[in-house]
C-alpha positions as a Markdown table, in Angstrom:
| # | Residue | x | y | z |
|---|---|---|---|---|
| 1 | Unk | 94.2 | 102.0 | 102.4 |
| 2 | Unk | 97.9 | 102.3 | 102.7 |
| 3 | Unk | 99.9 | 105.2 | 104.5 |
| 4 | Unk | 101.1 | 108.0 | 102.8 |
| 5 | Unk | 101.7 | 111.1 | 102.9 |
| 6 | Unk | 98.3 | 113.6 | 103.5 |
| 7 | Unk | 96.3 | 110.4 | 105.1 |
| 8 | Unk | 95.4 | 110.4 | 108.7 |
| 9 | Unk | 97.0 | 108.0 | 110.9 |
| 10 | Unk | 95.8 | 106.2 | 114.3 |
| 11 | Unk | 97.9 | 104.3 | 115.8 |
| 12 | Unk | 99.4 | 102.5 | 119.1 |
| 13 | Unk | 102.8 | 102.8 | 119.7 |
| 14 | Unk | 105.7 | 102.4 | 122.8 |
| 15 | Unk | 108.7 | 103.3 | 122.2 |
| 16 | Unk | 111.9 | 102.1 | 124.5 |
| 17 | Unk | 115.8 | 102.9 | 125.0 |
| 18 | Unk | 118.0 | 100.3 | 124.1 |
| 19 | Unk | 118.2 | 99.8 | 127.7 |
| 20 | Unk | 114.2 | 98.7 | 127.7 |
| 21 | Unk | 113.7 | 102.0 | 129.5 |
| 22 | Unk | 110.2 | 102.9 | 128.4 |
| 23 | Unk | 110.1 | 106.4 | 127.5 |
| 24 | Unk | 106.6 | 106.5 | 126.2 |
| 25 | Unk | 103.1 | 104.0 | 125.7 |
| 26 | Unk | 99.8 | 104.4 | 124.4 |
| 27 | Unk | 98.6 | 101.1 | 124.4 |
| 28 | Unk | 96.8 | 101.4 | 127.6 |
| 29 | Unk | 95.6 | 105.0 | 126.6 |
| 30 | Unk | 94.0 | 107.1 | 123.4 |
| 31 | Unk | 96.0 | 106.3 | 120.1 |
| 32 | Unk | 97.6 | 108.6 | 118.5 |
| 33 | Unk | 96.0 | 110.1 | 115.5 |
| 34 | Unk | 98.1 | 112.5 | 113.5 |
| 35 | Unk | 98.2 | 113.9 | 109.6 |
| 36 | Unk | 101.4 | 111.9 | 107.2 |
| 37 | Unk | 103.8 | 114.5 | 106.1 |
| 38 | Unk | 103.4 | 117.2 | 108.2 |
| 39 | Unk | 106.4 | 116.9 | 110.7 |
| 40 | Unk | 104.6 | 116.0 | 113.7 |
| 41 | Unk | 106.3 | 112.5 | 113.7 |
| 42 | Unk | 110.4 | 112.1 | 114.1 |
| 43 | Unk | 111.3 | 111.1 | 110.2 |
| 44 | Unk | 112.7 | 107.3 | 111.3 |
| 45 | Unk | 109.3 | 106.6 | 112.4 |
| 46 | Unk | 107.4 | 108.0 | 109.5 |
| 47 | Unk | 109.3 | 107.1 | 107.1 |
| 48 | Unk | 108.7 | 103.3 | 108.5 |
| 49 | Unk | 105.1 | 104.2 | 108.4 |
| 50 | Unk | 105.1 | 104.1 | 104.6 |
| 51 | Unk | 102.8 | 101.6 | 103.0 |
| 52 | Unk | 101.3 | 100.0 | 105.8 |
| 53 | Unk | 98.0 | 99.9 | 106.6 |
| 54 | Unk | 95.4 | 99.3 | 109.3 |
| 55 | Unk | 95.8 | 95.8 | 111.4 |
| 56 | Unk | 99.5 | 95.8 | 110.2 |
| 57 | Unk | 102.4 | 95.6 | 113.9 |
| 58 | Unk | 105.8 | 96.1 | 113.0 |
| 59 | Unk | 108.9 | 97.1 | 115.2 |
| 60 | Unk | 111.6 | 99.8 | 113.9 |
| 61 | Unk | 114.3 | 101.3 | 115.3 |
| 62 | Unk | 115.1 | 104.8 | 114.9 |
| 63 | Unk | 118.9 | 106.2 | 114.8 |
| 64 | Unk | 119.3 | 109.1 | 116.6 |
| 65 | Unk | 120.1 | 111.5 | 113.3 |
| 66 | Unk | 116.3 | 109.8 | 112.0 |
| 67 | Unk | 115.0 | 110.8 | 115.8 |
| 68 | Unk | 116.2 | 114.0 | 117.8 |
| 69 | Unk | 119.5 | 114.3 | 116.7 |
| 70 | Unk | 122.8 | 113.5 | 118.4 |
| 71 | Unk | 123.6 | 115.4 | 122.0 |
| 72 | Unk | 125.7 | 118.5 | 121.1 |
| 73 | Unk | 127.9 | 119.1 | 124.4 |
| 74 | Unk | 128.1 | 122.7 | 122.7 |
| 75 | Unk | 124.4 | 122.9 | 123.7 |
| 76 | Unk | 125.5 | 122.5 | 127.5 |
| 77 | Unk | 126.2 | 126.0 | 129.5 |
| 78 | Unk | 126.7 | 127.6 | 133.0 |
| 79 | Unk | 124.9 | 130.2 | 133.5 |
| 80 | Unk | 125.1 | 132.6 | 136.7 |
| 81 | Unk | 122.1 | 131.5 | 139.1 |
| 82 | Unk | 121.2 | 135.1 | 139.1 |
| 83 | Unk | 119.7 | 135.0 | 135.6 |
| 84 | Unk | 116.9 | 133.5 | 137.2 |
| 85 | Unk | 115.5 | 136.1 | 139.8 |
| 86 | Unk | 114.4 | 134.9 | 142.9 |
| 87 | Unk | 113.3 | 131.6 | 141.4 |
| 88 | Unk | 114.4 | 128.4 | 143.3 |
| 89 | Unk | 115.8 | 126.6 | 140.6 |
| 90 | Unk | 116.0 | 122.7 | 141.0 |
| 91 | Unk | 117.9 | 120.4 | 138.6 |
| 92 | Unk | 115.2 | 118.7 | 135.9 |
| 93 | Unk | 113.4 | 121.9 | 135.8 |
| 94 | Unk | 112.7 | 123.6 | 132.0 |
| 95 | Unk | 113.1 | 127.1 | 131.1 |
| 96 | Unk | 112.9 | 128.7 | 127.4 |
| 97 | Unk | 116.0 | 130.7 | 126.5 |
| 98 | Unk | 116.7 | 133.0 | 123.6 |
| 99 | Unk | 119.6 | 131.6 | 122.3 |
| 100 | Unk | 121.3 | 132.5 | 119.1 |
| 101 | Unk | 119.4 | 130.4 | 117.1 |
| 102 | Unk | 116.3 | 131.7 | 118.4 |
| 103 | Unk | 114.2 | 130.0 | 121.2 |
| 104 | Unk | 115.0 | 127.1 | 122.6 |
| 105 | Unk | 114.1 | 124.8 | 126.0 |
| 106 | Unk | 116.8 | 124.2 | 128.1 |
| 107 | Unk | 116.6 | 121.7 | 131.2 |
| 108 | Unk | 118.6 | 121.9 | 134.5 |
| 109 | Unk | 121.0 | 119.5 | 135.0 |
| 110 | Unk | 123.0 | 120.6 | 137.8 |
| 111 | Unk | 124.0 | 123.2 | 139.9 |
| 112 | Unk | 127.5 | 124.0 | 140.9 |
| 113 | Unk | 128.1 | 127.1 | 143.6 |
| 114 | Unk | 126.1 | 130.0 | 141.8 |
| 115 | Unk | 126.0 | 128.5 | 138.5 |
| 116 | Unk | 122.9 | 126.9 | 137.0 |
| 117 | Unk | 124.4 | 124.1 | 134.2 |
| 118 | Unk | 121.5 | 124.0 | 131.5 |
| 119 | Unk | 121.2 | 121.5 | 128.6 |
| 120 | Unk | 119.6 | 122.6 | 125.5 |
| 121 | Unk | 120.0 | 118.6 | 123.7 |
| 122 | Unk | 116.5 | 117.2 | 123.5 |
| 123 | Unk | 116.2 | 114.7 | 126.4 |
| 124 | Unk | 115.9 | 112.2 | 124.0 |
| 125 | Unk | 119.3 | 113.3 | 121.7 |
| 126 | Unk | 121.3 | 110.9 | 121.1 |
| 127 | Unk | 119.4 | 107.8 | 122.7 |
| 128 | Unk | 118.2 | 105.1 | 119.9 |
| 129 | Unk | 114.6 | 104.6 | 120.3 |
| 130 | Unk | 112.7 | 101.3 | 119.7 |
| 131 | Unk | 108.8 | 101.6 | 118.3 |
| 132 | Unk | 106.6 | 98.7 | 118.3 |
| 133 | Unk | 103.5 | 99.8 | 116.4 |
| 134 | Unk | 99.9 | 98.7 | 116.0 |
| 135 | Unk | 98.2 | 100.6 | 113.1 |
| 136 | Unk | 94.5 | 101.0 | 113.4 |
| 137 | Unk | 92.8 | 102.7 | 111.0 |
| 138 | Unk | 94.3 | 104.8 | 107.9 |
| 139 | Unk | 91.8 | 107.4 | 105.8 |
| 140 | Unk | 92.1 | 110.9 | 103.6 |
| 141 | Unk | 92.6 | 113.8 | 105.6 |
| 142 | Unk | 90.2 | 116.4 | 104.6 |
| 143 | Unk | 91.1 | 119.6 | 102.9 |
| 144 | Unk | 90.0 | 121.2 | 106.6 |
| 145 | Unk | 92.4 | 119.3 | 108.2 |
| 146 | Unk | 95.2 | 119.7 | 105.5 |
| 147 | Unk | 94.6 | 123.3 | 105.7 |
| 148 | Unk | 94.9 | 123.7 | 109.8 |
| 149 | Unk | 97.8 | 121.1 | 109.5 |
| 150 | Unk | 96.6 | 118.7 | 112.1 |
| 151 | Unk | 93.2 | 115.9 | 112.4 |
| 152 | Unk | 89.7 | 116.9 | 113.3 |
| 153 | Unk | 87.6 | 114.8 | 115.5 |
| 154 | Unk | 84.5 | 113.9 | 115.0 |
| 155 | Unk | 82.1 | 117.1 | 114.3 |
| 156 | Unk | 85.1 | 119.3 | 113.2 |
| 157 | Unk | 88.3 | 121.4 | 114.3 |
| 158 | Unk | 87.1 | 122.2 | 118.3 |
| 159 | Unk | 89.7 | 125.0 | 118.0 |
| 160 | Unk | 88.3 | 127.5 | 115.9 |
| 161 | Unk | 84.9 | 129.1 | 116.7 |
């Protein structure tokens, strides 16, 4: 069966930076198993996804406006340390923040006398990201699993009794 959109996906992936950082890997850990067409993927890598099917390896790269969007320095703020209460805040640390387009999560990336200076890019804005992908097994998604928007293991949902 080929991948499209409604099947059920597993699959091995790692993804690096164009550095050969490696920012994620499931080859030595569960697969990933996840529904076609309902956003869970970034769209570069689903829409490479398209037509394969299981036992098929393929590399792709993904842009950053196919993955999560260029950095926007807009996105970058100081804000007075005593927004945060008596918290100790340490850079690399991740708050949500109602922002004016709703909520968002913001990381701290530095601290400068008593202001916090907090990001609100995805860490991985901006950054080209390089798949290589092992497909292992492609099937229907049941109307259950189309309906909760995500895949069932074996003997149902598990998160709603």
């Amino acid at each position: 069966m080929k991948i499209a959109p409604n099947t059920v996906v597993k699959m091995h992936y790692a993804v690096l930076d164009n550095d050969d950082n490696s920012i994620d890997n499931t080859f030595d850990d569960e697969p990933l198993e996840f529904i076609v067409g309902t956003g869970y993927l970034i769209s570069g890598l689903e829409d490479a996804l398209m037509s394969k099917q299981a036992g098929d390896k393929f590399s792709v790269s993904v842009e950053p406006q196919n993955g999560y969007g260029e950095r926007h320095d807009n996105l970058m703020q100081a804000v007075p340390k005593s927004m945060f209460e008596e918290m100790e805040v340490e850079v690399g640390m991740q708050f949500r923040a109602t922002t004016d387009e709703g909520e968002q999560t913001v990381i701290v990336i530095g601290i400068e006398g008593d202001d916090v200076i907090v990001d609100g890019n995805h860490p991985l804005a901006g950054i080209t990201l390089n798949f290589d992908v092992e497909i292992l097994d492609v099937r229907e998604a049941t109307s259950e699993e189309l309906e909760h928007g995500h895949v069932h293991s074996e003997g149902g949902c598990g998160h709603h009794h």
